[in-house]
Short mmCIF file of C-alpha atoms and ligand atoms in Angstrom, two decimals:
data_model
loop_
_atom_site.label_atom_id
_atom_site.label_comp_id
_atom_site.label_asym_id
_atom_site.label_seq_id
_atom_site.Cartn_x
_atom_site.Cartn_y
_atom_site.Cartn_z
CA UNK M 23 -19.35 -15.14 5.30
CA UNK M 24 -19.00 -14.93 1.52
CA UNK M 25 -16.72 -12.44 -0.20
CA UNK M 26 -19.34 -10.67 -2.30
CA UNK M 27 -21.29 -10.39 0.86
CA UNK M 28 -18.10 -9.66 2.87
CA UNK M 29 -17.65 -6.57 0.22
CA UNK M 30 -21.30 -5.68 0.13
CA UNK M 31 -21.29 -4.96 3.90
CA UNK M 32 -17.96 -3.62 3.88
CA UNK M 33 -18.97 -0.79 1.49
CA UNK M 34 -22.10 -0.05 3.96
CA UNK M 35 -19.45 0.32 6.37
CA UNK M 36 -17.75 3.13 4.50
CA UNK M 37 -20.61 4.63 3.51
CA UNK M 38 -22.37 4.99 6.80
CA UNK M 39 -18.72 6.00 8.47
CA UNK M 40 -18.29 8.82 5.81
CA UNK M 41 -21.61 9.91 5.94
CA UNK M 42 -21.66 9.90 1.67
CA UNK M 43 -24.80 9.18 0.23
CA UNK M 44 -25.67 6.31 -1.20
CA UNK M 45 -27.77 7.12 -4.46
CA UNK M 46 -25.70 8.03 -7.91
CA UNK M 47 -27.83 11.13 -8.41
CA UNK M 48 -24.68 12.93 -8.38
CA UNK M 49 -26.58 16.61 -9.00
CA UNK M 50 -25.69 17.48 -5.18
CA UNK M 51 -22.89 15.75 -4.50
CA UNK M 52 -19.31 17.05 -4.96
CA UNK M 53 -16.93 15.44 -7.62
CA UNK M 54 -14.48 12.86 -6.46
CA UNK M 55 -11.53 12.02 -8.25
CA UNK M 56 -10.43 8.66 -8.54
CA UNK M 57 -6.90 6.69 -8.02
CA UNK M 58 -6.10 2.90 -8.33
CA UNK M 59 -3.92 1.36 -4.99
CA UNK M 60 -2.16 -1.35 -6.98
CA UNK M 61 -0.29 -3.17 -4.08
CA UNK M 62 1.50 -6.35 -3.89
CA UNK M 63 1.89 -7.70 -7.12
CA UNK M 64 4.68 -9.44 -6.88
CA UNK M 65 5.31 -10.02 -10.20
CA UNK M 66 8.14 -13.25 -11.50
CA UNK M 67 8.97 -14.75 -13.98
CA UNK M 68 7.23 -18.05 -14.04
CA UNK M 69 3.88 -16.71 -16.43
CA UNK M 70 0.99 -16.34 -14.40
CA UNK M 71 2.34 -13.65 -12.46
CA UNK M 72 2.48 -11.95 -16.23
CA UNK M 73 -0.54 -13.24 -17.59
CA UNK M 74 -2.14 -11.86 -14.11
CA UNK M 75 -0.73 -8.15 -14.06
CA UNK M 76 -1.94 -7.57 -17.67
CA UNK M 77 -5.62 -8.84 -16.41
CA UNK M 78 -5.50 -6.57 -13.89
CA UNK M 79 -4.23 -3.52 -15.57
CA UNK M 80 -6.90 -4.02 -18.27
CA UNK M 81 -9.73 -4.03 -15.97
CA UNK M 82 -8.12 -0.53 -14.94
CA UNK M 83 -8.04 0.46 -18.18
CA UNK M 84 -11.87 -0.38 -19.05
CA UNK M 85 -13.47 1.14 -15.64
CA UNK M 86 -16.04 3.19 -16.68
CA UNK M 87 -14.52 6.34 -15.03
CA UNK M 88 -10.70 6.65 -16.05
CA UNK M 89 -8.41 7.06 -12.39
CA UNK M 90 -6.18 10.13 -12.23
CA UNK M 91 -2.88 7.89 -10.98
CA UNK M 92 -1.71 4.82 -9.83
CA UNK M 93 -0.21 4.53 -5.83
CA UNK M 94 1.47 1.20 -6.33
CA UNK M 95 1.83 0.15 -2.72
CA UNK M 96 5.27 -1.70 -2.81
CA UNK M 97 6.23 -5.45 -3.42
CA UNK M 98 6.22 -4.46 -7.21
CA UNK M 99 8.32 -7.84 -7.88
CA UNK M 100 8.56 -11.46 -6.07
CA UNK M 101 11.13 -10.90 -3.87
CA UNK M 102 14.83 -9.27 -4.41
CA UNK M 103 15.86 -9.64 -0.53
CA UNK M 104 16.96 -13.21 -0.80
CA UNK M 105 17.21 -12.76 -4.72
CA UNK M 106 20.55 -13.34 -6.77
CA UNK M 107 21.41 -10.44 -8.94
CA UNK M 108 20.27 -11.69 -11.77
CA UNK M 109 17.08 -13.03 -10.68
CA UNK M 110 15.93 -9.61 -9.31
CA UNK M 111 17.19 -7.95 -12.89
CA UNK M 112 14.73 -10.54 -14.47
CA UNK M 113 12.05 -9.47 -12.44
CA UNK M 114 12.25 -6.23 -12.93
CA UNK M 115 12.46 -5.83 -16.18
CA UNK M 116 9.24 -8.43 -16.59
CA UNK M 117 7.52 -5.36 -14.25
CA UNK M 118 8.65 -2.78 -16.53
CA UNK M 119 7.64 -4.43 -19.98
CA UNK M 120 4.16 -5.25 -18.71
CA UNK M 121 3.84 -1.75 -17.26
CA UNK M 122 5.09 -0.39 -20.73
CA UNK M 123 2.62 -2.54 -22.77
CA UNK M 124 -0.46 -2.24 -20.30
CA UNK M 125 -0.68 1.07 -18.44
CA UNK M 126 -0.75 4.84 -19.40
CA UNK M 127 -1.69 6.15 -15.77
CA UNK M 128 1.23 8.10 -14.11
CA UNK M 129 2.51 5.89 -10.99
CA UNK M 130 3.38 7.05 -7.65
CA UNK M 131 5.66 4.51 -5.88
CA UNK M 132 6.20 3.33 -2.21
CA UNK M 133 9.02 0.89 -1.33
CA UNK M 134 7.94 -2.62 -0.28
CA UNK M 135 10.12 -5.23 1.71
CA UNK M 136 10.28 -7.46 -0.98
CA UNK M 137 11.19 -4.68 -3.53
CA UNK M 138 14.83 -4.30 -1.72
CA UNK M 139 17.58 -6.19 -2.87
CA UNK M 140 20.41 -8.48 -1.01
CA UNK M 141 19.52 -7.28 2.46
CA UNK M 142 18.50 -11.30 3.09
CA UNK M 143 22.79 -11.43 2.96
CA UNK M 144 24.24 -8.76 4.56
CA UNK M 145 27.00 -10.61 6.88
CA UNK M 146 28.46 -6.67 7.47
CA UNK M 147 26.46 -4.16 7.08
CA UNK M 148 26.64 -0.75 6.52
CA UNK M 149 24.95 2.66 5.98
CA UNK M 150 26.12 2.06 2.39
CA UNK M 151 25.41 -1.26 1.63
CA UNK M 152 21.70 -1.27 3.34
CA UNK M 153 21.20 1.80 1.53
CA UNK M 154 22.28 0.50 -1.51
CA UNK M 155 19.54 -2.30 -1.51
CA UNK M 156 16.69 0.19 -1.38
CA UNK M 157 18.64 2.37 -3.99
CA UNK M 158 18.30 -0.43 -6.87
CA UNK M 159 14.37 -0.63 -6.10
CA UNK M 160 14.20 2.96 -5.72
CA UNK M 161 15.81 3.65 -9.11
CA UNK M 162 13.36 0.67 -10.61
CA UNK M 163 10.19 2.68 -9.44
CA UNK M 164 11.10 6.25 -10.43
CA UNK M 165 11.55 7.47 -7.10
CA UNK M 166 13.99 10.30 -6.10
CA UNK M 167 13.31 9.94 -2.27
CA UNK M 168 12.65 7.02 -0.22
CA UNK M 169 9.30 9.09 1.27
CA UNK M 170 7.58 12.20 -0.35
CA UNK M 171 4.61 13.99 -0.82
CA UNK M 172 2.63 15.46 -3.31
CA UNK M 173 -0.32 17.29 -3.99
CA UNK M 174 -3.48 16.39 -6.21
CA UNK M 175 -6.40 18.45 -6.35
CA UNK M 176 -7.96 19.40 -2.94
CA UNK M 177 -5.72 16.60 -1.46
CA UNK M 178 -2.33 15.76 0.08
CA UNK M 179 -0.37 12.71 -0.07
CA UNK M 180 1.90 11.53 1.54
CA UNK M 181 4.19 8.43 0.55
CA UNK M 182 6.18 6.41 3.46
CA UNK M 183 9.39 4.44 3.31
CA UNK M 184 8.26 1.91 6.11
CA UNK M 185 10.58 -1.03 5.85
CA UNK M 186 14.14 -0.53 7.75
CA UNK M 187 16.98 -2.89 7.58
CA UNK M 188 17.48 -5.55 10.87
CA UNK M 189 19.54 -8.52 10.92
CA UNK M 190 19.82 -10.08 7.36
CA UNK M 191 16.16 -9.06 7.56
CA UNK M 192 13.84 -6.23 8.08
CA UNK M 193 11.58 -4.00 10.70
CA UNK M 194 8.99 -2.09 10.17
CA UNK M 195 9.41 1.70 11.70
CA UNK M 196 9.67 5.31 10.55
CA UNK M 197 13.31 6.45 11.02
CA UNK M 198 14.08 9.87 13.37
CA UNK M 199 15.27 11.19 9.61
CA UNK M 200 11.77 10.72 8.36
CA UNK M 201 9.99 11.10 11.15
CA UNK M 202 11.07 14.58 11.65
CA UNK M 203 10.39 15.11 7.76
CA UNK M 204 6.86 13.33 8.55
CA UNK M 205 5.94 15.75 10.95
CA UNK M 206 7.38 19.28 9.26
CA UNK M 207 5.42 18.07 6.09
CA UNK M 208 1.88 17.81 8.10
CA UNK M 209 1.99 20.78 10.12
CA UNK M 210 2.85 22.93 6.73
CA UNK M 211 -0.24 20.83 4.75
CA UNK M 212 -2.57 21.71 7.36
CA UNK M 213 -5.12 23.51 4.30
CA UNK M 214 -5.26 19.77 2.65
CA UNK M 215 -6.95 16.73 3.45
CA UNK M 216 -4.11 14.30 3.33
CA UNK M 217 -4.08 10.57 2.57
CA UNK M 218 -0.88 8.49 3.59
CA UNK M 219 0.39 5.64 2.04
CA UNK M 220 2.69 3.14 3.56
CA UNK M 221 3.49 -0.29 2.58
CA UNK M 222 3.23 -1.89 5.91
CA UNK M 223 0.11 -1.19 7.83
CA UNK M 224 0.22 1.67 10.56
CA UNK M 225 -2.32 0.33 12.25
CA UNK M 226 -4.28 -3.01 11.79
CA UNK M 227 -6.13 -5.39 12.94
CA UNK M 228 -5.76 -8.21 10.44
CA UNK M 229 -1.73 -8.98 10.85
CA UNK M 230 -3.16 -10.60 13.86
CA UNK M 231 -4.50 -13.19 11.73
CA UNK M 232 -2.16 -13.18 9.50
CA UNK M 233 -0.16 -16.71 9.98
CA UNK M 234 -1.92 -19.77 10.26
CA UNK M 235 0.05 -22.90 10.75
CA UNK M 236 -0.25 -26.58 9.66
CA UNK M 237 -2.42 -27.56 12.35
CA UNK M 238 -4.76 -24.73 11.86
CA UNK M 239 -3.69 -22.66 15.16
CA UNK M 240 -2.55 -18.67 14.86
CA UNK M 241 1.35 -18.36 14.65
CA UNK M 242 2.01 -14.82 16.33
CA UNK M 243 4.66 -13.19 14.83
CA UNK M 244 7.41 -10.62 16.46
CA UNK M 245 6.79 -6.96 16.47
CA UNK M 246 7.44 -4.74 13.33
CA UNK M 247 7.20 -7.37 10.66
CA UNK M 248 3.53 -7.17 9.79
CA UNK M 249 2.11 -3.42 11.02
CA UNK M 250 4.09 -1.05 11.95
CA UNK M 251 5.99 -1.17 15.86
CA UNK M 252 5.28 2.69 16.72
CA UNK M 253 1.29 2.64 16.94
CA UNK M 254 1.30 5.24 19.74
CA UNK M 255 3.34 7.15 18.41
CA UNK M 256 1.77 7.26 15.00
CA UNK M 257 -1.91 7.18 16.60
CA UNK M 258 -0.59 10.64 18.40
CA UNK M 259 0.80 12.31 15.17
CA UNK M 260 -2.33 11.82 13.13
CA UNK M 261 -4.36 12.76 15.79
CA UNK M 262 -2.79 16.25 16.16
CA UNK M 263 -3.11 16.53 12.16
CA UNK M 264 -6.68 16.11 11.97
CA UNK M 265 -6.47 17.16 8.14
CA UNK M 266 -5.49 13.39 7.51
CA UNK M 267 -8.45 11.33 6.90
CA UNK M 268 -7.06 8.68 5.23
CA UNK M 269 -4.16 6.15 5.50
CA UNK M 270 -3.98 3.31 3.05
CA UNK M 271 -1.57 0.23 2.88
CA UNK M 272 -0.81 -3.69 1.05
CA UNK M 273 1.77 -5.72 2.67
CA UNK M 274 -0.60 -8.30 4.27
CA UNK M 275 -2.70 -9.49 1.03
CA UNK M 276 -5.86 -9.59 3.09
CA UNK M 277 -8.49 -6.56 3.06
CA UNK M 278 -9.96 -4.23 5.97
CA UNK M 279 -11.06 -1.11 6.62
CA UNK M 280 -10.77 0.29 10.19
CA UNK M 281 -12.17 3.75 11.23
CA UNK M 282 -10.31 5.35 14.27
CA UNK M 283 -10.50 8.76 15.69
CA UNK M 284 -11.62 9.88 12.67
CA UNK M 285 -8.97 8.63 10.03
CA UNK M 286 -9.73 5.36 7.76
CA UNK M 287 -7.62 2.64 7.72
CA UNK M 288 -7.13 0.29 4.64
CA UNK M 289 -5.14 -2.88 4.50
CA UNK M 290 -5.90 -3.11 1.01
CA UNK M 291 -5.55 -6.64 -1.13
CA UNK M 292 -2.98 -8.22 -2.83
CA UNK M 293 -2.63 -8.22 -6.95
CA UNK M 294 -1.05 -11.51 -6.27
CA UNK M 295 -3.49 -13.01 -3.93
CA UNK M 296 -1.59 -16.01 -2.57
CA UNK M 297 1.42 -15.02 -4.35
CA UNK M 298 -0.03 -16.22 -7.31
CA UNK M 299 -1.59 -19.04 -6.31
CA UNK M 300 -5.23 -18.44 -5.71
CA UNK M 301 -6.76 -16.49 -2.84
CA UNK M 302 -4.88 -15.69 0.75
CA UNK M 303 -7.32 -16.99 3.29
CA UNK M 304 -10.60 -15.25 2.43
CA UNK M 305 -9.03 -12.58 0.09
CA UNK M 306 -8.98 -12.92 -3.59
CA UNK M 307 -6.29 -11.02 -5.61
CA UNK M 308 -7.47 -7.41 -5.88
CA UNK M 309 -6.88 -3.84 -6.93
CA UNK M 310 -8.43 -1.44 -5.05
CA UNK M 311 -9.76 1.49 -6.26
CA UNK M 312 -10.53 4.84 -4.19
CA UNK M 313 -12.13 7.64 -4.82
CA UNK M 314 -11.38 11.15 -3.30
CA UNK M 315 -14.14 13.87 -2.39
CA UNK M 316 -12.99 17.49 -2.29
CA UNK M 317 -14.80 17.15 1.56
CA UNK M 318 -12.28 14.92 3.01
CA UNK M 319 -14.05 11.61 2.48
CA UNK M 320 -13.50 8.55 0.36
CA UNK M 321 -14.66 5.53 -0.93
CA UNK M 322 -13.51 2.30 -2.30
CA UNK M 323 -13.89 -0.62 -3.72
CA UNK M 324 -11.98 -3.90 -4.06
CA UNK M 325 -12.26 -5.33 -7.31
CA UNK M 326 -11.27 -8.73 -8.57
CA UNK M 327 -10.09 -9.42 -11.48
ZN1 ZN I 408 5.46 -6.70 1.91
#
């Protein structure tokens, strides 16, 4: 199946799921607001990761209705886990000058794996040293916590800190520290629809095609690298907080929407594509843009660039 046709019958999908009409005679309908998921950009410093961020952000800029924020989904730069200092200085400040030159929105940050620096070396570590990794990015994306929330008009959102360190690597899990935060900040945000972002997937389908080898066959990868490893537990802790509706996420640069006991579930595109070269698979490097009814529904769109 084509893209275009891929998207076309995606967007029926969501449309027929959320029960929103279809027409733009907006008389009846209530007002959405809009936001941009801007995941995965990965941005380095070889020039048409540059060139590429500035296309992107323009298109932003021109859309016809003007998005209230930015969620930028994590992976902001090429990698800083396996990074020398110096290196992941470079690329932040190339994410930082393009930022500065091309966008005005306000941007809400998650952490992404590749966002975290020296974890790739850790021959000892420690509480402080791990932390310490996700302290540089954290500082680089204007965050004061490693998860938060934060309302926006009729809605909720909440913003995840998925990626935990494991051996000179990472997993992919909500900590007990969070997890207990996760659940006090639900139950008292009962009154708002909530949307949750995460970097990594909480649930998906896609990861499972995720890894294609050489000789064309699936390569299945271990647990907690590509979705989340708590599913039942996650799938439980929605489902008692039936105020979220939505839970968006990058991570994988390929695009699907999943509907499940009520809540929608987007893997939503890369800005890199194939790390900047070309599409991944069947996915083309995207932004995604959602927008937010006061009801509790949503719809998006991924847009190339
Ligand atoms: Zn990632």
């Amino acid at each position: 199946m084509k893209r275009r046709q891929f998207i076309k019958k995606s967007s029926i999908v969501t449309v027929g799921a959320c029960a929103m009409p279809v027409t733009s005679s907006v008389n009846e309908l209530p007002t959405p607001f809009r936001i941009i998921h801007l995941t995965d950009c990965h941005v380095d410093t070889k020039g048409v990761a540059e060139t590429g961020l500035r296309r992107a952000l323009e298109k932003i800029n021109n859309l016809d209705k003007k998005p209230d924020f930015i969620l930028n989904g994590g992976d902001a730069i090429f990698d800083a886990m396996e990074a020398t200092k110096g290196d992941a200085k470079a690329q932040w400040s190339l994410w930082h000058s393009v930022l500065k030159n091309n966008n005005s929105l306000p941007i809400h940050a998650c952490i992404g794996n590749h966002d975290i620096y020296g974890w790739g070396s850790l021959d000892n570590p420690t509480k402080s040293n791990i932390m310490s990794g996700k302290q540089w990015a954290m500082d680089e994306l204007g965050m004061k916590k490693r998860y938060y929330s934060f309302d926006h008009n009729d809605w909720h959102f909440v913003v995840l800190d998925s990626v935990q360190f494991q051996d000179k690597g990472y997993t992919v899990e909500l900590d007990e520290e969070q997890w207990e935060w996760l659940e006090k900040d639900l139950t008292a945000s009962k009154d708002k629809f909530t949307c949750i972002l995460s970097h990594v997937p909480l649930l998906s389908f896609c990861h499972q095609l995720f890894k294609i080898g050489q000789d064309g066959k699936l390569i299945t990868l271990p647990q907690g690298i590509l979705m989340n490893s708590q599913p039942l537990e996650i799938k439980n802790l929605i489902y008692q907080h039936p105020q979220v509706k939505l839970c968006i996420a990058g991570h994988l640069h390929m695009q699907e929407e999943i509907e499940y006991l009520n809540v929608k579930y987007l893997c939503n595109g890369a800005v890199c594509g194939n790390w900047w070269k070309g599409a991944f698979q069947e996915f083309e490097p995207a932004f995604t843009i959602i927008d937010l009814f006061p009801d509790g529904t949503s719809k998006h769109e991924w847009v190339t660039y």
